[in-house]
CSV table of C-alpha atoms in Angstrom, one decimal:
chain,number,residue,atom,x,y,z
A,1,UNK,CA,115.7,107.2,-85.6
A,2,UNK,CA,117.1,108.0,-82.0
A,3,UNK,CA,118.7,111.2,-83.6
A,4,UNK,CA,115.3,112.2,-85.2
A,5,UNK,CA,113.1,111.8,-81.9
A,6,UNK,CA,115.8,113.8,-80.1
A,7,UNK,CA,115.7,116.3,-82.8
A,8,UNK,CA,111.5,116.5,-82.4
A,9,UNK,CA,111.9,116.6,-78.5
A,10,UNK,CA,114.0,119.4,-78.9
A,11,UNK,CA,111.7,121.6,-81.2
A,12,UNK,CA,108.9,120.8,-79.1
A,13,UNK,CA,111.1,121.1,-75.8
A,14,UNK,CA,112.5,124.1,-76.7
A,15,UNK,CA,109.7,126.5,-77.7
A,16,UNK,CA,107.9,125.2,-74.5
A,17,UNK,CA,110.9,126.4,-73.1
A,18,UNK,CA,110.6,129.9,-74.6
A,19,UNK,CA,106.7,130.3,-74.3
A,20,UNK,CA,106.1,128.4,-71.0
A,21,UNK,CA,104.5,131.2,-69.0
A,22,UNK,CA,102.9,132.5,-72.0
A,23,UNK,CA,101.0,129.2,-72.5
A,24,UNK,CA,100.7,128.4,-68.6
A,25,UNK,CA,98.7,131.8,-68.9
A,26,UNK,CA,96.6,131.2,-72.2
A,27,UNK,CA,93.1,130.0,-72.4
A,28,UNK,CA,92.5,125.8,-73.1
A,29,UNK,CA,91.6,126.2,-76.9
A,30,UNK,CA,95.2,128.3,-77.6
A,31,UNK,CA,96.8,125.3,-75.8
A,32,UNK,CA,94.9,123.1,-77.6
A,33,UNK,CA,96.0,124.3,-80.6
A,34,UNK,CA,99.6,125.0,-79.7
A,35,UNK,CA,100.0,121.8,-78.5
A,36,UNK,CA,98.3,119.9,-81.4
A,37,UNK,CA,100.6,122.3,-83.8
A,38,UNK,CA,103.9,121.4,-82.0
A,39,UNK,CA,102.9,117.4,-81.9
A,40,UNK,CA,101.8,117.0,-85.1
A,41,UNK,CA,105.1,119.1,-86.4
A,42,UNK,CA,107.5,116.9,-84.3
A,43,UNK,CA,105.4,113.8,-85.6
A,44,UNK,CA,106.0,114.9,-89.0
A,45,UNK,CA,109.3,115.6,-88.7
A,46,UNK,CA,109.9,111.9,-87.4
A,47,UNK,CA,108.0,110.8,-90.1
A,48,UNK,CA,109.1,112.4,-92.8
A,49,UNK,CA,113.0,111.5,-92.2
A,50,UNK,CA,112.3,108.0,-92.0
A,51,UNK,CA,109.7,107.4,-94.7
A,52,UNK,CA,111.4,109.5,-97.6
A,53,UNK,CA,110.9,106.9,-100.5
A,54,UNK,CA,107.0,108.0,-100.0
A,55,UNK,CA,107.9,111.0,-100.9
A,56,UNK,CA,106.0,112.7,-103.9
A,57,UNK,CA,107.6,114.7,-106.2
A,58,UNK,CA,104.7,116.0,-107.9
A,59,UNK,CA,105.6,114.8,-111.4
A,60,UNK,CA,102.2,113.4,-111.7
A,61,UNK,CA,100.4,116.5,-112.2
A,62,UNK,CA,99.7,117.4,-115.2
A,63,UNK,CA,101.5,120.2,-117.6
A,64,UNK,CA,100.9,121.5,-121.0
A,65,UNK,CA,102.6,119.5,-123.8
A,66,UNK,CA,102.0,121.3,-126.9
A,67,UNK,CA,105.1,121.9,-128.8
A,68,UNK,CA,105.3,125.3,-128.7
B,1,UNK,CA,99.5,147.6,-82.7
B,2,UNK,CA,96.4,146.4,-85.1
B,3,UNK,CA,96.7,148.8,-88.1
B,4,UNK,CA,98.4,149.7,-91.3
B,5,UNK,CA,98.6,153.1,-93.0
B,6,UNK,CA,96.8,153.1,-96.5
B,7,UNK,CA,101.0,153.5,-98.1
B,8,UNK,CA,101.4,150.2,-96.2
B,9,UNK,CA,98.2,148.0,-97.3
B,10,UNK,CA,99.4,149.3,-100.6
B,11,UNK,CA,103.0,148.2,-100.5
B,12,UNK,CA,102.0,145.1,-98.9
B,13,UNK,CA,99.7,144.4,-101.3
B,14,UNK,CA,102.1,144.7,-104.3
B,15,UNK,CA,105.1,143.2,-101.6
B,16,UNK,CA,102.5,140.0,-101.5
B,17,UNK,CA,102.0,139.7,-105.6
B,18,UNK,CA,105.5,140.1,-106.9
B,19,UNK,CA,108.3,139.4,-104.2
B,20,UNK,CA,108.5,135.6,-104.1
B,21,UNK,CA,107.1,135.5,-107.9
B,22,UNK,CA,110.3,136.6,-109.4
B,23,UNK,CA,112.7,134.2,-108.6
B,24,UNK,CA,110.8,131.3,-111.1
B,25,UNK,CA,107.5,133.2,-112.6
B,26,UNK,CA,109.7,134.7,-115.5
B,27,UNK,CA,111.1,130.8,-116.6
B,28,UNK,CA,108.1,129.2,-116.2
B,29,UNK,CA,105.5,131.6,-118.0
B,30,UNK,CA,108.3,132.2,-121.2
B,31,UNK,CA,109.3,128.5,-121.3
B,32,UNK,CA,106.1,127.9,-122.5
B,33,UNK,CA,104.1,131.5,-123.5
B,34,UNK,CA,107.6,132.5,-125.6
B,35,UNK,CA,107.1,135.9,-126.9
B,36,UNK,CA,103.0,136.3,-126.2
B,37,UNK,CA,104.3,135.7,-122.4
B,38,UNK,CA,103.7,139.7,-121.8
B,39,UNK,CA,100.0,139.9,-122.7
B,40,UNK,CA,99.2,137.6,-119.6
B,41,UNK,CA,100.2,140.1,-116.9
B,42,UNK,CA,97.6,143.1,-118.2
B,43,UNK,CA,94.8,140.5,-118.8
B,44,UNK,CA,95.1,138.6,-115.4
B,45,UNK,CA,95.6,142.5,-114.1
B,46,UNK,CA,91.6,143.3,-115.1
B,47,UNK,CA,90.2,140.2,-114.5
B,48,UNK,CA,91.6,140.5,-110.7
B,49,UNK,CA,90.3,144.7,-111.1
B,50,UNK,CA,86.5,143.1,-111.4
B,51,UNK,CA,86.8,140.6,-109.0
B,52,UNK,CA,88.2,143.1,-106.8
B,53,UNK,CA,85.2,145.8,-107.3
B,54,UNK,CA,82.6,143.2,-106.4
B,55,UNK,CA,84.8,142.3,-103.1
B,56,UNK,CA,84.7,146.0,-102.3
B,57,UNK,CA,81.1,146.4,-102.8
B,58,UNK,CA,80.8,143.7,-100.2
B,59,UNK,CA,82.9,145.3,-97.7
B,60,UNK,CA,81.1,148.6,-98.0
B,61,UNK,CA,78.0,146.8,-97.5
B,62,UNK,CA,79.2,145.6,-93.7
B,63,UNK,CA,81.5,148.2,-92.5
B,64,UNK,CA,84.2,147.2,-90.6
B,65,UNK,CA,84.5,143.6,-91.0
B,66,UNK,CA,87.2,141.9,-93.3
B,67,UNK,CA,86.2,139.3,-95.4
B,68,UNK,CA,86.9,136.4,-93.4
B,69,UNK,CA,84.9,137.8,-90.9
B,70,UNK,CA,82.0,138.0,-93.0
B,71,UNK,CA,82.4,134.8,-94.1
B,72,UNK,CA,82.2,133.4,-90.4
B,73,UNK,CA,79.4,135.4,-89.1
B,74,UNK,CA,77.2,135.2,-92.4
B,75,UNK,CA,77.6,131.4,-93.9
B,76,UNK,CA,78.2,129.8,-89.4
B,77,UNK,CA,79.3,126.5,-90.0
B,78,UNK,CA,79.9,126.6,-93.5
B,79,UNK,CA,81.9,130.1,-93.6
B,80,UNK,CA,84.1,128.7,-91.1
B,81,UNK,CA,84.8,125.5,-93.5
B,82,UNK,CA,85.7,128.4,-96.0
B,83,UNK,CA,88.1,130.0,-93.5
B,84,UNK,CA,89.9,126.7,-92.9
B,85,UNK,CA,90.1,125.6,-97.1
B,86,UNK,CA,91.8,129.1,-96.7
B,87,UNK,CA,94.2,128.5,-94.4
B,88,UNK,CA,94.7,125.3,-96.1
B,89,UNK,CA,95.7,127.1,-99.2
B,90,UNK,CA,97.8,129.7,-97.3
B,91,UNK,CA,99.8,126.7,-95.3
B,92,UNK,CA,100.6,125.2,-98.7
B,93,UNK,CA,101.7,128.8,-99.9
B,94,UNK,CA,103.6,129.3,-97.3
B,95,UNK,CA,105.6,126.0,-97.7
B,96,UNK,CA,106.2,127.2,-101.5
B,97,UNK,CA,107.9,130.6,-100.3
B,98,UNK,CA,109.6,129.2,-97.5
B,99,UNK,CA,111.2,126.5,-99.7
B,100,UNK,CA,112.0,128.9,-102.8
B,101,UNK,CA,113.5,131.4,-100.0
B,102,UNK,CA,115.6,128.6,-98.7
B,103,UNK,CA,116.9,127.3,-102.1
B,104,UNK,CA,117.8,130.8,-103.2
B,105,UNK,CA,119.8,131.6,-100.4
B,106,UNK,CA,121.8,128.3,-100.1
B,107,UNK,CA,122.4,128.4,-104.3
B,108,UNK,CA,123.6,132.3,-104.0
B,109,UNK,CA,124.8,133.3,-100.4
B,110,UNK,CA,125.1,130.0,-98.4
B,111,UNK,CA,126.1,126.7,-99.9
B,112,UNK,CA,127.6,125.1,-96.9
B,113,UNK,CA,124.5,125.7,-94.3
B,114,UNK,CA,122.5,122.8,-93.8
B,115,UNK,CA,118.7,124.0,-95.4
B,116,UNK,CA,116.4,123.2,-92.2
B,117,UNK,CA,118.5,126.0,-90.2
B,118,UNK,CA,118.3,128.9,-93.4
B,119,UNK,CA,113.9,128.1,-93.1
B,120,UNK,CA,114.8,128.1,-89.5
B,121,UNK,CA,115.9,131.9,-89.1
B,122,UNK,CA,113.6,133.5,-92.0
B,123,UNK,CA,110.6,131.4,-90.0
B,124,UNK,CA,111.8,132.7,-86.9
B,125,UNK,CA,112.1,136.4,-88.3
B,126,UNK,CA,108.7,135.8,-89.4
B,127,UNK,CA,107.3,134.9,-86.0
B,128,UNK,CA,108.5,137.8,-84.3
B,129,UNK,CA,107.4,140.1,-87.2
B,130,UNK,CA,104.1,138.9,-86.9
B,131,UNK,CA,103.8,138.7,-82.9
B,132,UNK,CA,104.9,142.2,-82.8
B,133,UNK,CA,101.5,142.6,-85.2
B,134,UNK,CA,100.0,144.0,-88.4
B,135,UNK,CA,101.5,147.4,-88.4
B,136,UNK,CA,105.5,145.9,-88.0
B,137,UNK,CA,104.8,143.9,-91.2
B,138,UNK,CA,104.0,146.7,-92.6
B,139,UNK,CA,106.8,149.0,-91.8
B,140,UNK,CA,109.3,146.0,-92.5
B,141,UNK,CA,107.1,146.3,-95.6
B,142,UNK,CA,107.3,150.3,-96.0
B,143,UNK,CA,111.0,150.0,-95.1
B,144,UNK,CA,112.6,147.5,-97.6
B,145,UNK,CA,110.0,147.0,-100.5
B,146,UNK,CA,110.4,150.9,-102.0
B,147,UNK,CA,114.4,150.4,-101.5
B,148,UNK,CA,113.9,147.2,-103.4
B,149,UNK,CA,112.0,148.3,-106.4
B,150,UNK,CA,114.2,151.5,-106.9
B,151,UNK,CA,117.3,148.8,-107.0
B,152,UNK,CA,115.5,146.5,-109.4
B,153,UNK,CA,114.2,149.4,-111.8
B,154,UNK,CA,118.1,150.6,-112.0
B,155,UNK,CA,119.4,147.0,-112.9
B,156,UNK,CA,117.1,146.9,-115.4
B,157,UNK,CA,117.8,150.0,-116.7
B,158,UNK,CA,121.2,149.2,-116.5
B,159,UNK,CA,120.3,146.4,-118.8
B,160,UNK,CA,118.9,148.3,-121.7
B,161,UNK,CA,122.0,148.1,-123.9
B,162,UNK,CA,121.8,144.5,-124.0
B,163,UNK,CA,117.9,144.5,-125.1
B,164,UNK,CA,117.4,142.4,-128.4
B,165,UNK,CA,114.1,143.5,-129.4
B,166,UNK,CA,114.1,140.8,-132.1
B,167,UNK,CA,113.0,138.5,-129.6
B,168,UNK,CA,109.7,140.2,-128.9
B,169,UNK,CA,108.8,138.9,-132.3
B,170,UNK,CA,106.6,137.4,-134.1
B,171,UNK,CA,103.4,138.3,-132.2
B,172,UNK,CA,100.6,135.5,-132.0
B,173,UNK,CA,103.1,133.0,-133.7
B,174,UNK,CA,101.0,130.0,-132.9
B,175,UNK,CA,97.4,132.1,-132.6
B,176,UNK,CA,95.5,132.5,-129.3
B,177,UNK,CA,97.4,129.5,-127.6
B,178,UNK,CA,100.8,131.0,-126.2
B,179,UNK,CA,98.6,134.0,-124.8
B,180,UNK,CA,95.9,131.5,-123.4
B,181,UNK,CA,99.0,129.9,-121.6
B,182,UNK,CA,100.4,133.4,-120.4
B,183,UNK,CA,97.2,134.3,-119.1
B,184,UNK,CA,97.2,130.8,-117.2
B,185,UNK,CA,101.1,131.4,-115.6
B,186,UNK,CA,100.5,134.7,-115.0
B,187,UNK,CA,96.9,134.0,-112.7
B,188,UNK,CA,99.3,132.9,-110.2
B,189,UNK,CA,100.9,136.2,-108.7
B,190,UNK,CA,98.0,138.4,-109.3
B,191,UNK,CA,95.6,136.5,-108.0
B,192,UNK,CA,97.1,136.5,-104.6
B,193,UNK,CA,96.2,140.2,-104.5
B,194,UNK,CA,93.2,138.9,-102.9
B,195,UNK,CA,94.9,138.6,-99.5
B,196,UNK,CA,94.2,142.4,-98.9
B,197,UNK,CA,90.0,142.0,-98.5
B,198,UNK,CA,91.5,138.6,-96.1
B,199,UNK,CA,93.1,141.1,-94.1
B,200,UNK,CA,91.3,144.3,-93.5
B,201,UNK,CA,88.0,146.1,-93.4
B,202,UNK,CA,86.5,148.8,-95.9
B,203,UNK,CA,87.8,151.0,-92.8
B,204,UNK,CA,91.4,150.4,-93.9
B,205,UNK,CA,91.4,149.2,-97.3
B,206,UNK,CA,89.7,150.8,-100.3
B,207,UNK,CA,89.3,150.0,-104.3
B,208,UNK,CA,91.7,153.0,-105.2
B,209,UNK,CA,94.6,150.8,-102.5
B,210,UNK,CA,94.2,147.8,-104.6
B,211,UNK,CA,93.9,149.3,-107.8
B,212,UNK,CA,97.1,151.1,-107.2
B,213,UNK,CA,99.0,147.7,-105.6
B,214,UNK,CA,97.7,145.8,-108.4
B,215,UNK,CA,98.8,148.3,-111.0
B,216,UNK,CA,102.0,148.6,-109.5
B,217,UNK,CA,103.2,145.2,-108.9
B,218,UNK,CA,102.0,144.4,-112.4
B,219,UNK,CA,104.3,146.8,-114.0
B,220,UNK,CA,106.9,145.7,-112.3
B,221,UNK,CA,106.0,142.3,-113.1
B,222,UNK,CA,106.1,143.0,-116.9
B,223,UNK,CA,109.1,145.0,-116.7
B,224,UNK,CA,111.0,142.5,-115.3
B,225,UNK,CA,109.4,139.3,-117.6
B,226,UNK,CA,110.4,141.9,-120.4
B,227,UNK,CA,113.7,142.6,-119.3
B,228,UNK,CA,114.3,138.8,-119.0
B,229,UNK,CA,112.7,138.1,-122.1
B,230,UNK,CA,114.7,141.2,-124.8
B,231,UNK,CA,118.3,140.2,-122.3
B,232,UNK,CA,117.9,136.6,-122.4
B,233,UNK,CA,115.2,135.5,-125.2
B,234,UNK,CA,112.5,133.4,-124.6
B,235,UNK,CA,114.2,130.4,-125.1
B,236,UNK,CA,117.5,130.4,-122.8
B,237,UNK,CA,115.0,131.7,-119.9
B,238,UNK,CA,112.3,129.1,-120.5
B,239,UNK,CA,115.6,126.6,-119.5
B,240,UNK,CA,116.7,128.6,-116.5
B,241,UNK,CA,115.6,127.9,-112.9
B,242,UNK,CA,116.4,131.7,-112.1
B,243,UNK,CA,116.5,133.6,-114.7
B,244,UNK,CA,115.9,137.5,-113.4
B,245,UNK,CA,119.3,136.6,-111.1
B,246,UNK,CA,121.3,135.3,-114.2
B,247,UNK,CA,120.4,138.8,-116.2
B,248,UNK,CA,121.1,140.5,-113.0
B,249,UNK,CA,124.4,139.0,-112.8
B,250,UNK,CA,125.0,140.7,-116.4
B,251,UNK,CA,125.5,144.0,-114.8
B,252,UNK,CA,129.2,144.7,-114.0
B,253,UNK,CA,128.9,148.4,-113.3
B,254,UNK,CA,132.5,148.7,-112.5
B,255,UNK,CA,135.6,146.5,-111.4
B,256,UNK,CA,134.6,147.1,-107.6
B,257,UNK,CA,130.9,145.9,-108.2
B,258,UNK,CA,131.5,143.1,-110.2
B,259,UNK,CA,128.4,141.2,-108.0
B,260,UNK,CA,125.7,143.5,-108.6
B,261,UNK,CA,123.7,140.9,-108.0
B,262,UNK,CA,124.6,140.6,-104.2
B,263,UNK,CA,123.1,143.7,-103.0
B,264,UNK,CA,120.2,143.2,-105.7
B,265,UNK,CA,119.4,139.4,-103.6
B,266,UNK,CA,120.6,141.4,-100.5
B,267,UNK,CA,116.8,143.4,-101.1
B,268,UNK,CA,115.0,140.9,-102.2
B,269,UNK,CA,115.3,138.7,-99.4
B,270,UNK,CA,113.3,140.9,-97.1
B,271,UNK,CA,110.6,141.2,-98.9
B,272,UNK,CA,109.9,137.2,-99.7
B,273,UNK,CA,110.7,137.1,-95.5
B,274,UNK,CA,107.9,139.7,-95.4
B,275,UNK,CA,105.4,138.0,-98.1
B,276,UNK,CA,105.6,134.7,-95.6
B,277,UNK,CA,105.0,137.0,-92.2
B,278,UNK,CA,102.4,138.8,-94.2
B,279,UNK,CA,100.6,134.4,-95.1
B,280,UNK,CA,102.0,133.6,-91.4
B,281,UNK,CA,99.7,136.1,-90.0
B,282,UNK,CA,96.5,135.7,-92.1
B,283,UNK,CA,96.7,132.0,-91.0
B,284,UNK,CA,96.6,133.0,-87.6
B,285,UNK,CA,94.0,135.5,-87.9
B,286,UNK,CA,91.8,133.2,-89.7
B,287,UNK,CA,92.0,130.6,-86.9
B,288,UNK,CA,91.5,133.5,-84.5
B,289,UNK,CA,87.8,133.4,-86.7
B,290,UNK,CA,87.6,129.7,-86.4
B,291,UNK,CA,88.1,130.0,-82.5
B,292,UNK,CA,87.4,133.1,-81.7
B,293,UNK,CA,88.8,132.5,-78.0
B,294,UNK,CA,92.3,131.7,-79.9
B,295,UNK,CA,95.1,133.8,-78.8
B,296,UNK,CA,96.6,133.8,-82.0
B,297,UNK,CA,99.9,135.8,-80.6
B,298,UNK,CA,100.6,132.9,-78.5
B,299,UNK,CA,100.1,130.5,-80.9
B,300,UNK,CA,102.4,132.1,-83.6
B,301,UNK,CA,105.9,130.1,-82.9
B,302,UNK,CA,103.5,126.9,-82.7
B,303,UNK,CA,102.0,127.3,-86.3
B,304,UNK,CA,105.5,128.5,-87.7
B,305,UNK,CA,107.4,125.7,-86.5
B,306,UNK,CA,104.6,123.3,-88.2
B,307,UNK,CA,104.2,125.1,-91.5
B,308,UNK,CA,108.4,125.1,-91.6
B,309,UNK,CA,108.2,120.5,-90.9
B,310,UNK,CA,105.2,120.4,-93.6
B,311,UNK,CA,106.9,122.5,-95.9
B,312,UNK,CA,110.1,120.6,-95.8
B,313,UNK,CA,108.1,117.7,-95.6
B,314,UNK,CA,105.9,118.6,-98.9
B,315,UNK,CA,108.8,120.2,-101.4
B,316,UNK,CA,112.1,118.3,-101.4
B,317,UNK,CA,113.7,120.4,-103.4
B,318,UNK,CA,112.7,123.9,-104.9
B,319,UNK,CA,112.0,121.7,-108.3
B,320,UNK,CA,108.6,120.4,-106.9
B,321,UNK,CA,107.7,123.4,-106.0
B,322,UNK,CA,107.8,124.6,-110.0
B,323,UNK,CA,106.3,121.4,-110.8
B,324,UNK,CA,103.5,122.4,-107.7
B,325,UNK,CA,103.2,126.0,-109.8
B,326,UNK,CA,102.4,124.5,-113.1
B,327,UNK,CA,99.3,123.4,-111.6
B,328,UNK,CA,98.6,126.1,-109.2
B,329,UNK,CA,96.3,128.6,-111.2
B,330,UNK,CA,93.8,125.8,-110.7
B,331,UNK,CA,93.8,127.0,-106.8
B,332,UNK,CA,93.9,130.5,-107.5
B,333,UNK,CA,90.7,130.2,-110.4
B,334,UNK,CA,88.8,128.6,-107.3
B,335,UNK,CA,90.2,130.7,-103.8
B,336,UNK,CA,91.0,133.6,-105.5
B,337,UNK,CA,88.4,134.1,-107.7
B,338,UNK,CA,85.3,131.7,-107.8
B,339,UNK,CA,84.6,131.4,-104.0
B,340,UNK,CA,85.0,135.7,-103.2
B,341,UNK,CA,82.9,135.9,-106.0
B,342,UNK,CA,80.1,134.0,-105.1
B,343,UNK,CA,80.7,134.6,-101.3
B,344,UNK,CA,80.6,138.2,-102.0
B,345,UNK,CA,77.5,138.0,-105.0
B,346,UNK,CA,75.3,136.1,-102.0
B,347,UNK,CA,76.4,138.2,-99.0
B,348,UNK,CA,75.3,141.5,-101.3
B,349,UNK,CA,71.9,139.6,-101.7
B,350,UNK,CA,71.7,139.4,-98.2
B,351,UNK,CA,72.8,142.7,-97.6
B,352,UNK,CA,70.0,143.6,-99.9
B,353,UNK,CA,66.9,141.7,-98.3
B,354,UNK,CA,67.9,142.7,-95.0
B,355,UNK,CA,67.4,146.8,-96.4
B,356,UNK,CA,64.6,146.0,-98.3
B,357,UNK,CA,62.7,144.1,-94.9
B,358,UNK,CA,63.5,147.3,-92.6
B,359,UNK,CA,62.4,149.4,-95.1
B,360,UNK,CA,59.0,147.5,-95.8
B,361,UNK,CA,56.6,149.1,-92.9
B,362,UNK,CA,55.5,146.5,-89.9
């Protein structure tokens, strides 16, 4: 869990990083949305390593079943 | 930086229906199409034609404004709910590629490196192809995609003494249902022509320019389902997760290029890097439309970095994704075809009483 944070901190640190004066010069609906992107990414990242058994693997939807 | 030569919106046109399609398409539509798989690819080829002509008329109509555009300044609210089920759809395309790219390259060139950092550098290729703007996806396009289909017309060439036509036959073994079901599989490439209308005005982008993408990536298409189908037969393909790479890797040309197949993936890999740059950008540009005060440049690593998480997040394994594409056509019948359709049929009805009200005299 500690690993996974660190891991989100870093995408999120490190393309701050990259772009900072890009975004320090951008209007407040790009860092809105650049913000809210990077968050919910990190956040999903996070989640997504620790809750794997809710995982889908899509075998619900349907398929033909003919025999052909 | 914001345009693309009439060669380019062709090549990405056809770079966009056929590049990430062959690495599964040619399984999935013969596993279950067998030998009727090939009349799909025509059939879904004029039903896209028509649905193209009517998005065309549209365009002419407003000059100069793509078709997201006119979906935003003609429907307000409701064209930009449009705009976002699209870039809804794109996201979820773009996880597809990105997780069939990965796969592919960790099965053939990189076994031992971890699958987060491979969708790490194509995503991060992607992000500066599409911050550098339209017109470098386009010559990344011009540059590899010609290169590639040259390569991929001499392997299969190279394959014609292998060719069992046998297993072409027999035609319509069980009726209308294995074409029905070809027709269904084969919606799913073709249909994502429609990104070109997403992408640019009538100023740029004409009926002859998709005609011409759309007849071109569908030959190559059915050459290459043929080629998998007479080399491998219908029924060892319909098991195979990759099936154009495992007739590929048929080919020993001589004792020095025993992996023909290399250089072959070697192409190919460009051009599924460009088909996600070429969805990476629309995304943008379509939130550009939703806020128009968006600097969609700026917000490129952002969006990348999120669709590469929900991708990896969504798709496990490059298995759901086939399981995903089973289903898909359902998407495509509804973005690709029903909504520009009747977004197009009302906006030419609109077009049309706003002439016939200027022309009335006051």
């Amino acid at each position: 869990m500690i690993l996974l944070l660190i891991q989100a901190v870093g995408l999120v640190g490190g393309l701050l990083f990259v772009q900072w004066r890009e975004w320090k010069k951008s209007n407040r609906v790009t860092r809105i949305i650049y913000a809210v992107c990077l968050l919910s990414a990190a956040t999903m990242w996070v989640l997504s390593n620790t809750l794997m058994f809710t995982h889908t693997s899509f075998a619900w939807l349907p398929k033909f079943s003919f025999a052909g | 930086m914001e345009t693309a030569s009439s060669r380019q919106i062709v090549i990405m046109g056809l770079c966009y229906v056929f590049s990430a399609t062959l690495v599964t398409w040619p399984g999935q539509i013969l596993r279950l199409a067998r030998q009727d798989a090939w009349i799909g690819v025509p059939t879904c080829a004029l039903i896209m034609l028509g649905v193209l002509w009517v998005v065309n008329r549209t365009l002419h109509a407003h000059p100069g404004k793509d078709l997201l555009t006119l979906f935003v300044e003609k429907y307000g609210w409701l064209g930009k709910c449009l705009v976002g089920a699209y870039v809804l759809l794109l996201t979820l395309d773009m996880g597809k590629d990105l997780r069939f790219g990965t796969d592919f390259v960790n099965v053939v060139f990189l076994p031992r490196t971890p699958s987060i950092l491979i969708a790490t550098l194509i995503a991060a290729t992607c992000v500066f192809m599409v911050r550098g703007g339209i017109e470098i996806v386009g010559r990344m396009a011009e540059l590899y995609i010609p290169l590639f289909i040259v390569v991929a017309l001499c392997a299969g060439l190279l394959l014609i003494p292998d060719l069992s036509w046998q297993y072409m036959q027999p035609f319509f073994e069980k009726g209308m249902i294995r074409p029905m079901v070809g027709v269904w599989y084969a919606l799913t490439p073709i249909g994502n022509i429609m990104i070109l209308p997403l992408m640019f005005s009538n100023q740029h982008f004409t009926f002859r320019q998709s005609c011409m993408a759309i007849l071109i990536s569908c030959g190559l298409l059915e050459f290459v389902l043929i080629i998998c189908q007479l080399n491998l037969s219908s029924t060892l393909a319909g098991h195979l997760m990759y099936p154009a790479y495992e007739a590929v890797r048929e080919i020993r040309l001589t004792d020095f290029l025993d992996r023909f197949d290399l250089p072959i993936v070697g192409l190919w890999l460009p051009t599924i890097v460009i088909k996600i740059g070429i969805n990476l950008y629309v995304i943008c540009t379509a939130l550009q439309r939703i806020w128009p005060s968006l600097e969609a440049r700026t917000v490129v690593p952002a969006v990348g970095a999120w669709i590469v998480v929900f991708g990896f997040w969504l798709f496990h394994t490059s298995v759901e994704v086939v399981s995903v594409n089973d289903a898909w056509p359902v998407l495509v019948i509804f973005w690709w075809i029903m909504i520009p359709v009747f977004a197009c049929v009302g906006l030419l009805i609109l077009a049309r009483v706003q002439q016939s009200r200027l022309r009335r005299p006051s």
